[in-house]
Short mmCIF file of C-alpha atoms in Angstrom, two decimals:
data_model
loop_
_atom_site.label_atom_id
_atom_site.label_comp_id
_atom_site.label_asym_id
_atom_site.label_seq_id
_atom_site.Cartn_x
_atom_site.Cartn_y
_atom_site.Cartn_z
CA UNK P 1 173.83 103.66 64.71
CA UNK P 2 170.40 105.00 65.52
CA UNK P 3 169.76 108.66 64.73
CA UNK P 4 165.97 108.52 65.02
CA UNK P 5 166.02 110.45 68.31
CA UNK P 6 167.78 113.67 69.20
CA UNK P 7 170.33 113.40 72.00
CA UNK P 8 171.74 116.78 73.08
CA UNK P 9 175.48 117.08 72.30
CA UNK P 10 175.63 113.58 70.71
CA UNK P 11 178.58 113.60 68.27
CA UNK P 12 179.30 110.67 65.97
CA UNK P 13 181.26 110.21 62.75
CA UNK P 14 181.48 107.37 60.24
CA UNK P 15 182.43 106.65 56.64
CA UNK P 16 179.90 106.29 53.85
CA UNK P 17 180.25 105.40 50.15
CA UNK P 18 180.31 108.49 47.96
CA UNK P 19 177.04 108.32 45.99
CA UNK P 20 178.48 110.55 43.27
CA UNK P 21 182.16 109.55 42.94
CA UNK P 22 182.41 110.51 39.28
CA UNK P 23 182.67 114.24 39.99
CA UNK P 24 186.30 115.38 39.60
CA UNK P 25 188.78 116.36 42.30
CA UNK P 26 186.53 117.42 45.15
CA UNK P 27 185.42 114.58 47.45
CA UNK P 28 186.86 111.19 48.31
CA UNK P 29 185.22 107.79 48.18
CA UNK P 30 184.30 106.91 50.87
CA UNK P 31 183.14 110.12 52.51
CA UNK P 32 183.47 111.12 56.15
CA UNK P 33 180.09 111.93 57.70
CA UNK P 34 179.87 113.62 61.12
CA UNK P 35 176.59 114.16 62.97
CA UNK P 36 176.12 116.56 65.89
CA UNK P 37 172.92 117.16 67.84
CA UNK P 38 172.42 120.62 69.26
CA UNK P 39 172.93 121.12 73.01
CA UNK P 40 169.77 123.25 72.90
CA UNK P 41 166.56 121.22 72.89
CA UNK P 42 163.73 122.35 70.62
CA UNK P 43 160.57 123.68 72.30
CA UNK P 44 157.92 121.03 72.77
CA UNK P 45 155.73 120.72 69.72
CA UNK P 46 158.34 122.20 67.38
CA UNK P 47 159.53 119.86 64.65
CA UNK P 48 163.20 118.89 64.67
CA UNK P 49 165.27 120.38 61.86
CA UNK P 50 168.41 119.04 60.21
CA UNK P 51 170.94 120.93 58.12
CA UNK P 52 174.03 119.81 56.23
CA UNK P 53 177.32 121.31 55.15
CA UNK P 54 179.88 120.17 52.60
CA UNK P 55 183.37 120.55 54.05
CA UNK P 56 185.47 122.78 51.76
CA UNK P 57 187.90 120.55 49.82
CA UNK P 58 191.30 120.59 51.49
CA UNK P 59 189.92 121.66 54.88
CA UNK P 60 188.78 118.23 56.07
CA UNK P 61 191.67 117.98 58.58
CA UNK P 62 191.15 121.51 59.88
CA UNK P 63 189.96 121.48 63.49
CA UNK P 64 186.96 123.59 62.42
CA UNK P 65 185.57 120.59 60.54
CA UNK P 66 187.26 117.60 62.18
CA UNK P 67 186.56 118.21 65.88
CA UNK P 68 183.42 118.30 67.97
CA UNK P 69 184.27 121.82 69.18
CA UNK P 70 184.54 123.16 65.64
CA UNK P 71 181.40 121.32 64.56
CA UNK P 72 179.48 122.77 67.51
CA UNK P 73 180.50 126.32 66.68
CA UNK P 74 179.32 125.86 63.09
CA UNK P 75 175.97 124.64 64.41
CA UNK P 76 175.51 127.40 66.97
CA UNK P 77 176.74 130.25 64.76
CA UNK P 78 174.47 129.55 61.81
CA UNK P 79 172.67 132.71 60.69
CA UNK P 80 169.65 130.57 59.87
CA UNK P 81 167.07 129.61 62.52
CA UNK P 82 168.56 127.20 65.07
CA UNK P 83 168.89 123.65 63.79
CA UNK P 84 168.47 120.52 65.87
CA UNK P 85 171.18 118.60 64.02
CA UNK P 86 174.07 119.48 61.72
CA UNK P 87 175.63 116.91 59.39
CA UNK P 88 179.11 117.60 57.97
CA UNK P 89 180.09 115.68 54.84
CA UNK P 90 183.55 115.74 53.31
CA UNK P 91 186.59 113.77 52.29
CA UNK P 92 188.43 111.52 54.72
CA UNK P 93 190.81 113.36 57.02
CA UNK P 94 194.54 113.37 56.37
CA UNK P 95 197.15 113.62 59.08
CA UNK P 96 197.06 117.03 60.73
CA UNK P 97 198.34 119.59 59.95
CA UNK P 98 198.54 119.88 56.17
CA UNK P 99 198.87 122.95 53.94
CA UNK P 100 195.68 124.22 52.32
CA UNK P 101 195.12 125.95 49.00
CA UNK P 102 191.65 127.06 48.04
CA UNK P 103 190.28 125.26 44.98
CA UNK P 104 187.75 126.74 42.55
CA UNK P 105 184.17 126.07 43.65
CA UNK P 106 182.10 123.38 42.01
CA UNK P 107 180.00 124.63 39.10
CA UNK P 108 176.39 125.09 40.16
CA UNK P 109 175.18 122.05 38.23
CA UNK P 110 177.83 119.82 39.85
CA UNK P 111 177.07 121.24 43.29
CA UNK P 112 173.36 120.59 42.78
CA UNK P 113 174.13 117.06 41.61
CA UNK P 114 176.29 116.40 44.68
CA UNK P 115 173.69 117.72 47.08
CA UNK P 116 170.88 115.78 45.39
CA UNK P 117 172.88 112.55 45.58
CA UNK P 118 173.29 113.04 49.35
CA UNK P 119 169.62 113.70 50.06
CA UNK P 120 168.68 110.04 50.77
CA UNK P 121 171.50 109.84 53.33
CA UNK P 122 170.43 113.10 54.96
CA UNK P 123 166.80 112.02 55.21
CA UNK P 124 167.96 108.77 56.81
CA UNK P 125 169.93 110.85 59.33
CA UNK P 126 166.97 113.10 60.14
CA UNK P 127 165.19 112.45 63.46
CA UNK P 128 161.82 110.79 63.13
CA UNK P 129 160.05 113.82 64.62
CA UNK P 130 161.01 115.73 61.47
CA UNK P 131 158.54 113.51 59.59
CA UNK P 132 155.56 114.42 61.77
CA UNK P 133 152.29 114.92 59.92
CA UNK P 134 153.57 112.71 57.11
CA UNK P 135 155.61 115.32 55.26
CA UNK P 136 159.18 114.89 54.02
CA UNK P 137 161.41 117.51 55.67
CA UNK P 138 163.74 119.84 53.83
CA UNK P 139 167.43 119.50 54.65
CA UNK P 140 169.11 122.79 53.68
CA UNK P 141 172.80 122.94 52.87
CA UNK P 142 174.73 125.61 54.74
CA UNK P 143 177.87 127.11 53.23
CA UNK P 144 181.18 127.97 54.86
CA UNK P 145 183.10 130.96 53.59
CA UNK P 146 186.26 132.63 54.78
CA UNK P 147 188.95 134.68 53.08
CA UNK P 148 191.80 132.13 53.27
CA UNK P 149 193.62 131.50 49.97
CA UNK P 150 196.46 129.50 51.53
CA UNK P 151 197.06 128.13 55.03
CA UNK P 152 200.58 126.94 55.84
CA UNK P 153 201.05 125.26 59.24
CA UNK P 154 204.10 126.54 61.12
CA UNK P 155 203.95 124.62 64.41
CA UNK P 156 201.55 122.54 66.48
CA UNK P 157 202.13 122.74 70.24
CA UNK P 158 200.34 121.79 73.43
CA UNK P 159 200.03 123.98 76.49
CA UNK P 160 199.20 122.90 80.05
CA UNK P 161 196.14 125.17 80.18
CA UNK P 162 194.78 125.72 76.66
CA UNK P 163 195.72 122.32 75.22
CA UNK P 164 196.67 121.90 71.56
CA UNK P 165 197.29 125.01 69.49
CA UNK P 166 198.52 125.75 65.99
CA UNK P 167 200.57 128.60 64.58
CA UNK P 168 199.89 129.08 60.88
CA UNK P 169 200.79 131.53 58.13
CA UNK P 170 197.89 132.48 55.89
CA UNK P 171 197.31 134.40 52.69
CA UNK P 172 193.91 136.06 52.66
CA UNK P 173 191.88 138.05 50.18
CA UNK P 174 188.50 139.51 51.07
CA UNK P 175 187.43 139.63 47.43
CA UNK P 176 188.99 139.64 43.97
CA UNK P 177 189.28 143.44 43.94
CA UNK P 178 191.45 143.50 47.08
CA UNK P 179 195.21 143.06 47.26
CA UNK P 180 196.03 139.82 49.13
CA UNK P 181 197.49 140.05 52.63
CA UNK P 182 199.64 137.61 54.56
CA UNK P 183 199.30 137.04 58.28
CA UNK P 184 200.44 134.80 61.08
CA UNK P 185 197.77 133.57 63.45
CA UNK P 186 197.22 131.35 66.47
CA UNK P 187 194.24 129.04 67.04
CA UNK P 188 193.36 126.66 69.87
CA UNK P 189 191.91 123.21 69.23
CA UNK P 190 189.34 123.68 72.00
CA UNK P 191 187.83 126.62 70.06
CA UNK P 192 189.25 126.33 66.53
CA UNK P 193 186.82 128.71 64.83
CA UNK P 194 188.15 131.61 66.91
CA UNK P 195 191.42 133.23 65.84
CA UNK P 196 193.16 133.86 69.15
CA UNK P 197 195.68 136.30 67.75
CA UNK P 198 197.09 137.41 64.42
CA UNK P 199 199.69 139.84 63.14
CA UNK P 200 200.60 141.18 59.74
CA UNK P 201 203.49 139.73 57.80
CA UNK P 202 205.30 142.30 55.68
CA UNK P 203 206.37 140.63 52.41
CA UNK P 204 209.64 141.24 50.63
CA UNK P 205 207.75 141.87 47.39
CA UNK P 206 204.69 143.74 46.17
CA UNK P 207 201.59 141.55 46.45
CA UNK P 208 199.40 143.52 44.04
CA UNK P 209 200.41 141.51 40.94
CA UNK P 210 200.95 138.31 42.94
CA UNK P 211 199.52 135.03 41.67
CA UNK P 212 198.20 132.29 43.95
CA UNK P 213 201.33 130.20 43.39
CA UNK P 214 203.55 133.21 44.13
CA UNK P 215 201.72 133.73 47.41
CA UNK P 216 202.26 130.12 48.40
CA UNK P 217 205.96 130.30 47.49
CA UNK P 218 206.30 133.46 49.57
CA UNK P 219 204.79 131.74 52.61
CA UNK P 220 206.90 128.63 52.14
CA UNK P 221 210.14 130.60 51.79
CA UNK P 222 209.32 132.87 54.75
CA UNK P 223 210.08 135.90 52.59
CA UNK P 224 208.57 138.34 55.06
CA UNK P 225 209.09 140.04 58.41
CA UNK P 226 206.77 140.22 61.41
CA UNK P 227 204.88 143.41 62.20
CA UNK P 228 204.55 142.50 65.86
CA UNK P 229 202.77 145.68 66.98
CA UNK P 230 200.04 145.49 64.34
CA UNK P 231 196.48 145.48 65.70
CA UNK P 232 194.93 143.08 63.20
CA UNK P 233 192.32 141.54 65.49
CA UNK P 234 189.18 143.64 64.87
CA UNK P 235 188.60 144.45 68.55
CA UNK P 236 192.16 145.46 69.53
CA UNK P 237 192.09 148.95 68.00
CA UNK P 238 188.75 149.73 69.72
CA UNK P 239 190.26 148.54 73.01
CA UNK P 240 193.19 150.91 72.51
CA UNK P 241 190.71 153.66 71.60
CA UNK P 242 189.39 153.38 75.15
CA UNK P 243 192.64 154.98 76.34
CA UNK P 244 191.38 158.27 74.91
CA UNK P 245 189.23 158.51 78.04
CA UNK P 246 192.39 158.90 80.14
CA UNK P 247 194.27 161.01 77.59
CA UNK P 248 194.59 163.94 80.02
CA UNK P 249 196.07 161.67 82.69
CA UNK P 250 198.47 160.06 80.22
CA UNK P 251 199.55 163.45 78.91
CA UNK P 252 200.31 164.74 82.40
CA UNK P 253 202.36 161.66 83.22
CA UNK P 254 204.32 161.82 79.98
CA UNK P 255 205.04 165.53 80.58
CA UNK P 256 206.43 164.53 83.99
CA UNK P 257 208.52 161.77 82.36
CA UNK P 258 206.38 159.07 83.96
CA UNK P 259 205.15 156.25 81.74
CA UNK P 260 201.43 155.43 81.94
CA UNK P 261 200.85 151.82 82.98
CA UNK P 262 198.57 149.06 81.76
CA UNK P 263 197.78 145.57 83.04
CA UNK P 264 196.80 143.25 80.16
CA UNK P 265 194.86 140.15 81.22
CA UNK P 266 195.38 137.65 78.41
CA UNK P 267 198.52 137.87 76.28
CA UNK P 268 197.84 135.81 73.16
CA UNK P 269 200.50 136.68 70.60
CA UNK P 270 201.35 139.89 72.42
CA UNK P 271 200.28 142.38 69.72
CA UNK P 272 198.33 144.56 72.17
CA UNK P 273 201.18 144.59 74.68
CA UNK P 274 203.76 145.41 72.01
CA UNK P 275 201.62 148.23 70.59
CA UNK P 276 201.12 149.79 74.02
CA UNK P 277 204.83 149.52 74.83
CA UNK P 278 206.36 150.65 71.53
CA UNK P 279 203.81 152.95 69.93
CA UNK P 280 202.19 154.56 72.98
CA UNK P 281 205.00 154.48 75.54
CA UNK P 282 203.25 152.51 78.31
CA UNK P 283 204.68 150.33 81.02
CA UNK P 284 202.92 147.04 80.26
CA UNK P 285 202.42 144.00 82.48
CA UNK P 286 200.76 140.96 80.89
CA UNK P 287 199.06 138.05 82.66
CA UNK P 288 198.75 134.70 80.88
CA UNK P 289 197.64 131.34 82.25
CA UNK P 290 199.62 129.19 79.82
CA UNK P 291 203.41 129.27 79.66
CA UNK P 292 203.45 127.73 76.18
CA UNK P 293 201.27 130.56 74.84
CA UNK P 294 203.87 133.03 76.10
CA UNK P 295 206.68 131.04 74.48
CA UNK P 296 204.70 131.04 71.23
CA UNK P 297 204.27 134.82 71.49
CA UNK P 298 208.01 135.26 71.95
CA UNK P 299 209.15 132.83 69.27
CA UNK P 300 206.52 133.23 66.56
CA UNK P 301 204.86 136.63 67.11
CA UNK P 302 207.78 138.87 68.05
CA UNK P 303 206.95 139.58 71.70
CA UNK P 304 210.03 141.07 73.38
CA UNK P 305 210.16 141.61 77.14
CA UNK P 306 212.27 144.40 78.60
CA UNK P 307 212.24 146.87 81.48
CA UNK P 308 208.94 148.32 80.24
CA UNK P 309 207.13 145.11 79.23
CA UNK P 310 206.87 141.93 81.27
CA UNK P 311 204.64 138.88 81.54
CA UNK P 312 203.58 136.84 84.58
CA UNK P 313 202.41 133.24 84.19
CA UNK P 314 199.39 132.13 86.18
CA UNK P 315 195.67 132.52 86.66
CA UNK P 316 194.88 136.14 85.82
CA UNK P 317 192.03 136.45 88.29
CA UNK P 318 194.12 134.97 91.09
CA UNK P 319 197.05 137.27 90.33
CA UNK P 320 194.82 140.38 90.29
CA UNK P 321 193.37 139.40 93.67
CA UNK P 322 196.90 138.95 95.03
CA UNK P 323 197.94 142.34 93.66
CA UNK P 324 194.90 143.93 95.33
CA UNK P 325 195.81 142.34 98.69
CA UNK P 326 199.42 143.50 98.38
CA UNK P 327 198.32 147.03 97.56
CA UNK P 328 195.98 147.05 100.56
CA UNK P 329 198.99 146.16 102.73
CA UNK P 330 200.83 149.19 101.39
CA UNK P 331 203.11 147.38 98.95
CA UNK P 332 203.47 149.80 96.04
CA UNK P 333 205.59 147.50 93.88
CA UNK P 334 204.38 144.20 92.45
CA UNK P 335 207.28 142.25 91.00
CA UNK P 336 208.92 145.05 88.95
CA UNK P 337 205.74 146.99 88.23
CA UNK P 338 203.69 149.59 90.06
CA UNK P 339 200.72 148.28 92.01
CA UNK P 340 198.44 150.93 90.49
CA UNK P 341 197.58 150.86 86.82
CA UNK P 342 196.07 153.53 84.60
CA UNK P 343 194.25 150.82 82.65
CA UNK P 344 193.37 147.16 82.98
CA UNK P 345 192.65 145.56 79.61
CA UNK P 346 190.88 142.21 79.54
CA UNK P 347 191.02 139.93 76.51
CA UNK P 348 189.77 136.57 77.78
CA UNK P 349 187.28 134.21 76.18
CA UNK P 350 185.08 131.65 77.89
CA UNK P 351 186.25 128.04 77.93
CA UNK P 352 182.67 126.72 77.81
CA UNK P 353 182.28 125.48 74.23
CA UNK P 354 178.63 124.57 74.85
CA UNK P 355 177.82 128.29 75.10
CA UNK P 356 179.74 129.05 71.92
CA UNK P 357 182.39 131.75 71.67
CA UNK P 358 181.86 134.41 74.35
CA UNK P 359 183.92 136.89 76.35
CA UNK P 360 184.74 137.70 79.07
CA UNK P 361 184.27 134.58 81.21
CA UNK P 362 181.41 134.96 83.66
CA UNK P 363 183.77 134.51 86.60
CA UNK P 364 185.59 137.71 85.62
CA UNK P 365 182.51 139.86 86.23
CA UNK P 366 181.84 138.51 89.71
CA UNK P 367 181.83 141.14 92.44
CA UNK P 368 185.00 140.04 94.24
CA UNK P 369 186.98 140.03 90.99
CA UNK P 370 185.77 143.48 89.93
CA UNK P 371 186.56 144.83 93.40
CA UNK P 372 190.11 143.51 92.99
CA UNK P 373 190.36 145.10 89.52
CA UNK P 374 189.12 148.39 90.93
CA UNK P 375 191.69 148.16 93.73
CA UNK P 376 194.65 147.86 91.34
CA UNK P 377 193.49 150.81 89.23
CA UNK P 378 194.57 154.38 89.87
CA UNK P 379 191.79 156.72 91.00
CA UNK P 380 191.53 157.91 87.39
CA UNK P 381 191.96 154.40 85.96
CA UNK P 382 189.78 152.49 83.51
CA UNK P 383 188.79 148.88 82.90
CA UNK P 384 188.65 147.97 79.19
CA UNK P 385 187.04 144.67 78.17
CA UNK P 386 186.58 142.88 74.88
CA UNK P 387 183.02 141.54 74.93
CA UNK P 388 181.58 138.76 72.76
CA UNK P 389 178.01 138.19 73.91
CA UNK P 390 176.85 134.57 73.81
CA UNK P 391 173.99 133.62 71.54
CA UNK P 392 171.21 134.67 73.88
CA UNK P 393 168.39 137.18 74.09
CA UNK P 394 170.58 140.07 75.19
CA UNK P 395 170.46 139.15 78.87
CA UNK P 396 174.27 138.82 79.04
CA UNK P 397 174.76 142.43 77.93
CA UNK P 398 172.14 143.72 80.36
CA UNK P 399 173.70 141.74 83.21
CA UNK P 400 177.21 142.96 82.33
CA UNK P 401 176.15 146.61 82.21
CA UNK P 402 174.16 146.28 85.44
CA UNK P 403 177.08 144.71 87.34
CA UNK P 404 179.65 147.22 86.08
CA UNK P 405 177.40 150.21 86.74
CA UNK P 406 177.20 149.20 90.41
CA UNK P 407 180.98 149.06 90.70
CA UNK P 408 182.24 151.92 88.51
CA UNK P 409 181.34 155.57 87.94
CA UNK P 410 180.82 155.71 84.17
CA UNK P 411 180.47 153.17 81.35
CA UNK P 412 181.34 153.60 77.68
CA UNK P 413 180.87 151.39 74.64
CA UNK P 414 182.82 151.08 71.40
CA UNK P 415 181.40 148.99 68.58
CA UNK P 416 183.64 146.68 66.55
CA UNK P 417 183.25 146.49 62.79
CA UNK P 418 182.86 142.70 62.73
CA UNK P 419 179.50 143.10 64.54
CA UNK P 420 180.39 140.19 66.83
CA UNK P 421 182.41 142.04 69.45
CA UNK P 422 182.13 145.33 71.26
CA UNK P 423 184.34 146.98 73.83
CA UNK P 424 183.15 148.16 77.25
CA UNK P 425 185.10 150.76 79.23
CA UNK P 426 184.35 151.26 82.93
CA UNK P 427 185.88 154.23 84.75
CA UNK P 428 186.77 154.79 88.41
CA UNK P 429 185.99 158.50 88.16
CA UNK P 430 184.13 160.96 85.98
CA UNK P 431 185.80 161.53 82.64
CA UNK P 432 186.68 164.95 81.30
CA UNK P 433 186.95 164.41 77.55
CA UNK P 434 189.36 166.71 75.74
CA UNK P 435 187.82 169.19 73.34
CA UNK P 436 188.82 169.21 69.69
CA UNK P 437 190.74 172.47 70.30
CA UNK P 438 192.89 170.98 73.06
CA UNK P 439 193.99 167.78 71.40
CA UNK P 440 197.41 167.18 72.91
CA UNK P 441 200.34 164.99 72.01
CA UNK P 442 199.10 161.70 73.50
CA UNK P 443 195.71 161.96 71.82
CA UNK P 444 197.29 162.81 68.48
CA UNK P 445 199.62 159.82 68.82
CA UNK P 446 196.68 157.59 69.70
CA UNK P 447 194.83 158.74 66.59
CA UNK P 448 197.92 158.01 64.47
CA UNK P 449 197.96 154.43 65.76
CA UNK P 450 194.25 153.55 65.50
CA UNK P 451 192.67 156.34 63.45
CA UNK P 452 190.55 159.28 64.68
CA UNK P 453 187.23 157.66 63.74
CA UNK P 454 187.50 155.13 66.58
CA UNK P 455 188.18 157.81 69.17
CA UNK P 456 185.07 159.71 68.07
CA UNK P 457 182.94 156.54 68.01
CA UNK P 458 183.00 156.08 71.80
CA UNK P 459 179.52 156.44 73.28
CA UNK P 460 178.50 156.77 76.91
CA UNK P 461 176.11 154.13 78.26
CA UNK P 462 173.34 155.93 80.10
CA UNK P 463 170.80 153.15 80.70
CA UNK P 464 171.82 150.65 83.37
CA UNK P 465 168.63 148.67 83.71
CA UNK P 466 169.17 144.90 84.06
#
């Protein structure tokens, strides 16, 4: 193996004797070493940089650390300056999936000893350009942190479109002062660092005095019920907040005993659809490319279809275009739903792992697709999109706003607390926002579901320069 030169996207793993095997309980002998070169080439004249990460003990079989896709996301999402190469070092992988329980971190002196013992290996894995001008390069260790205390695999499945996926129950705790929570979540192997969907699990006992072993026993015994309408994903509540822009329309329909309607592009576990159907009284039609994802939503996340909630399987963009053509021909019913929707909500991520996690896919904001979306909306309808900008210079956001401003009348933005996502709302007509004095039943119900602060956080986008 020759690592003296950088080769974009080169991914290679091998075993290596543990240089510090005497440390207790953390890393195997031999170690698994995985090397990934960045898909982004360094500017000419800039020295190559290498970083390393110790895989958290017990997570070595997790797709985040054991697959090229997970490794790439770790490299691209580093908060440090971009690195040319990332080396992951951990114990040998076990068969996947296996339960995980967080172990106490290594004491600082043991961590320093482990990192020091690996330095000769890391220097040997550094590209020769890192040694320009005769200096020995630094190889910083990155750290991985999340809030998982326990991860219990429920089921691994494979879908015809998204590939392998895993349903898992997790116990999380943001910090020691917080009461632990338990959740069920879905992840795809092609993008394992991204939680596709998650819902709350309501335990049969109080978690405030719960020990780590009690939490694990609770997960293993399935002593909980699903809260299928819970909007746990950080961006879902802001997406629902976008409906406040059509509150007057929704109120008028409800007063006339007509249910507002929403087309959801991307189903995931179905939490958004269930919330709209049960808590806000919408007719909901979901579009999902993968039939196995829908089966997972039904079996493991509590999605229930009825006369007011249905799902179609197929390419979402293709189905929307077909709906638009049918509506143009005067067909006012599509399957069992109206051909005009009060809202179209888009929760789709890009499948291009080289670009990192991003949403929506670029093909969704092409002119012909947006024209089709506009065609299936009512005259007062809105398009609501979850947006994860790729790691760029802001050009994606400017392009998105420019394209939408040419197709729709007004644009609004809602920030998401995780600072990774934001929500864009595009309207077919000018919006008359209700005053505080005229807050009617639908708006009050919306605030009960998501909280009033989100409704008041919506800002109008006034600059459309690309």
